């Protein structure tokens, strides 16, 4: 027997011998992962990944280019035998996830034959360096380990180790390590660690604007469909080491309950392992603010694709730190069963915790391989079934409606109370009245007509779905549904598919529950936003279809983005009109202007063309023809040039930014590039130096920058210029009331325009404009801001009415959906009209909520959401809502773009 055991051990080592040549991180980088005051950059990490890929356990996959032009890599790690059959296991994983054309018996057979697929990423938020370094360490452990647990994992699991932000790691690590003196090392980087959006790179995953988001979404939702994904982040709440699953309420009701059950099970595995290894400080549930409500994060988008998504937020820094004294964290409870005591803390401890957590997840997947694979199929099957029949979703408002209807009948005396506890004895008829009402059924399909106002933007919305693994149909001929005719080329999105939850979440309003600390108390802030319905944000026209439909539809190739239908025009001697309704019109207009072609805007509607549409003479024909092919724009020939046409030129645009980078500004920087606007960044020092009108025509303040009113300084703690390279000195500083407002006033008075959104609209108060805060109430004769118990709208979609009679709103519909995040709202003082102030958008109802949560929304009625005010020869544009929100709100992009031209 002893000889057999020795032979068995020898065979294992022989089989896996190639893996033993893997260099350790310390051998490659010159320091171990987690060594104090040391960080690895991406150049070094990429080289190490390529060394690991020389073993028979590891395959290096290039998943795409980053925004700065680097290559983004994913390591596939498993046993040599599994690596020889990767394509087969990958096919089974995706087949089970899509759940099409198989039954329960076949699904069980496939689950038995397959390997669990687990995604582990690191580095998305690049100043959170534990995530990057644990990824390197776990790759080494899996590539080289010969212990029984590692071998068991590799036999049963295919591990996808994905670097989430190569550009950020390079920037942050190089910046931190630039000082020879370790005590001077810090992460006060000069710009965002993701080229445009920094921390918001974890808010991009249902639209996939950024290249990195698209790269990872393809692997998650089109290529591999892992059953479990693990997203590493920082930092834990004070007094804890790591926050993890399960998470706090609310969770999104569209998510399959098996996702939630899987989160609970894996959370228990993670807590169990840390506790058994003597690693205290894991907190969960109400011990942290993280929930499962939001869609759009790298972790959270997976929930709507039937993937068990895990998030941990851990402490740790290459610069040693301490766990602080937080008394309410020191008593064991259900949130934190094993508290950590205050102590010094080193980087390696966090890396060690992370590796243990990875092993807890991988061990669970290995032990429950068949279950997690079969559950993936079960969730897909459930979704297909829901989309194939009548279904009523249990939502907070519908549940509240049951109680409200019953209470109303009690008060009216039309029903008698049944028992003492009436809430548990509501007659079934009240439930049935809501959840058997045919009008309240979930949609079985959504139709996007090809003849809508801005069809190229509708195609962008469809591509967001396609990039997320959604199957889409397209009409090959005209068809009719419920008496309405739709043209050829219209899109149909059916809900009888595995990722139904994601479809519903992109088309339907989010119904966030009323969530307060206690009855009558303050609201509990959502983890991110409460509502985000992408179809609303993008201004897409669509129809909900409550019954199954078929027609002349073709299912599009899976995962292949669409292009708008190419258009063609005949040559003309008199020029063309392009509709202001279409966002992409600004692309071709900017291209025309840059090549010296004259472009005009028509200030009134002309036939089918709305006010603000563009007129281009025959000299622009070649560029127009190209745009019509690539962008799907329509150009209408005219018999004569419009007599009222106003010639335009590009404005000289300055976009405000700060040292360290502004995410809202970064999103707009990306948008301006996509729509071919030229611009410069402007920082506080340049503003305070004055003479702005000699260089710029428009200055953009996106959601921040303007100091508080009446006095103060807005901004961040700035580094000492002596500690920075000279190339960054111009970026240092914050705007102040004393030094910054006057140069901005002079810029306006000399004919410049300033466009403000969100909190930066407070510039109106600094300028003394006749406007006031609408969200106040009278106390002792004074205006006092409404408290959150009275009014609270955290990141939700609201509807505003738009003034169609001004150049600022050209191309907009009468109503628009906007992202409102406790945003400024105004009333115009009596003298505002004589001062020439125009209301651009306002709330014309006491119920403007479209998606999310709006407590006390009646306070918004008649409030002004946006206005335009003359200041000297110039104009101030003030938009309270976020009209450029994370480059998702295409429906309000024109409110920015219209301000970016000069009229001659």
PDB file of C-alpha atoms in Angstrom, residues 764-765 768-773 826-829 831-832 837 867:
ATOM      1  CA  UNK A 764     -26.173  81.857 -11.059  1.00  0.00           C
ATOM      2  CA  UNK A 765     -26.301  82.931  -7.417  1.00  0.00           C
ATOM      3  CA  UNK A 768     -26.779  87.770  -8.675  1.00  0.00           C
ATOM      4  CA  UNK A 769     -29.290  86.505 -11.228  1.00  0.00           C
ATOM      5  CA  UNK A 770     -32.984  86.786 -10.274  1.00  0.00           C
ATOM      6  CA  UNK A 771     -33.484  83.085  -9.512  1.00  0.00           C
ATOM      7  CA  UNK A 772     -33.956  81.236  -6.225  1.00  0.00           C
ATOM      8  CA  UNK A 773     -33.954  77.718  -4.831  1.00  0.00           C
ATOM      9  CA  UNK A 826     -35.098  76.923  -9.425  1.00  0.00           C
ATOM     10  CA  UNK A 827     -37.895  79.435  -9.312  1.00  0.00           C
ATOM     11  CA  UNK A 828     -37.626  82.584 -11.370  1.00  0.00           C
ATOM     12  CA  UNK A 829     -38.090  85.820  -9.454  1.00  0.00           C
ATOM     13  CA  UNK A 831     -37.854  90.419 -12.456  1.00  0.00           C
ATOM     14  CA  UNK A 832     -36.456  87.380 -14.338  1.00  0.00           C
ATOM     15  CA  UNK A 837     -34.099  84.767 -18.555  1.00  0.00           C
ATOM     16  CA  UNK A 867     -32.706  78.118 -17.789  1.00  0.00           C
TER      17      UNK A 867
END
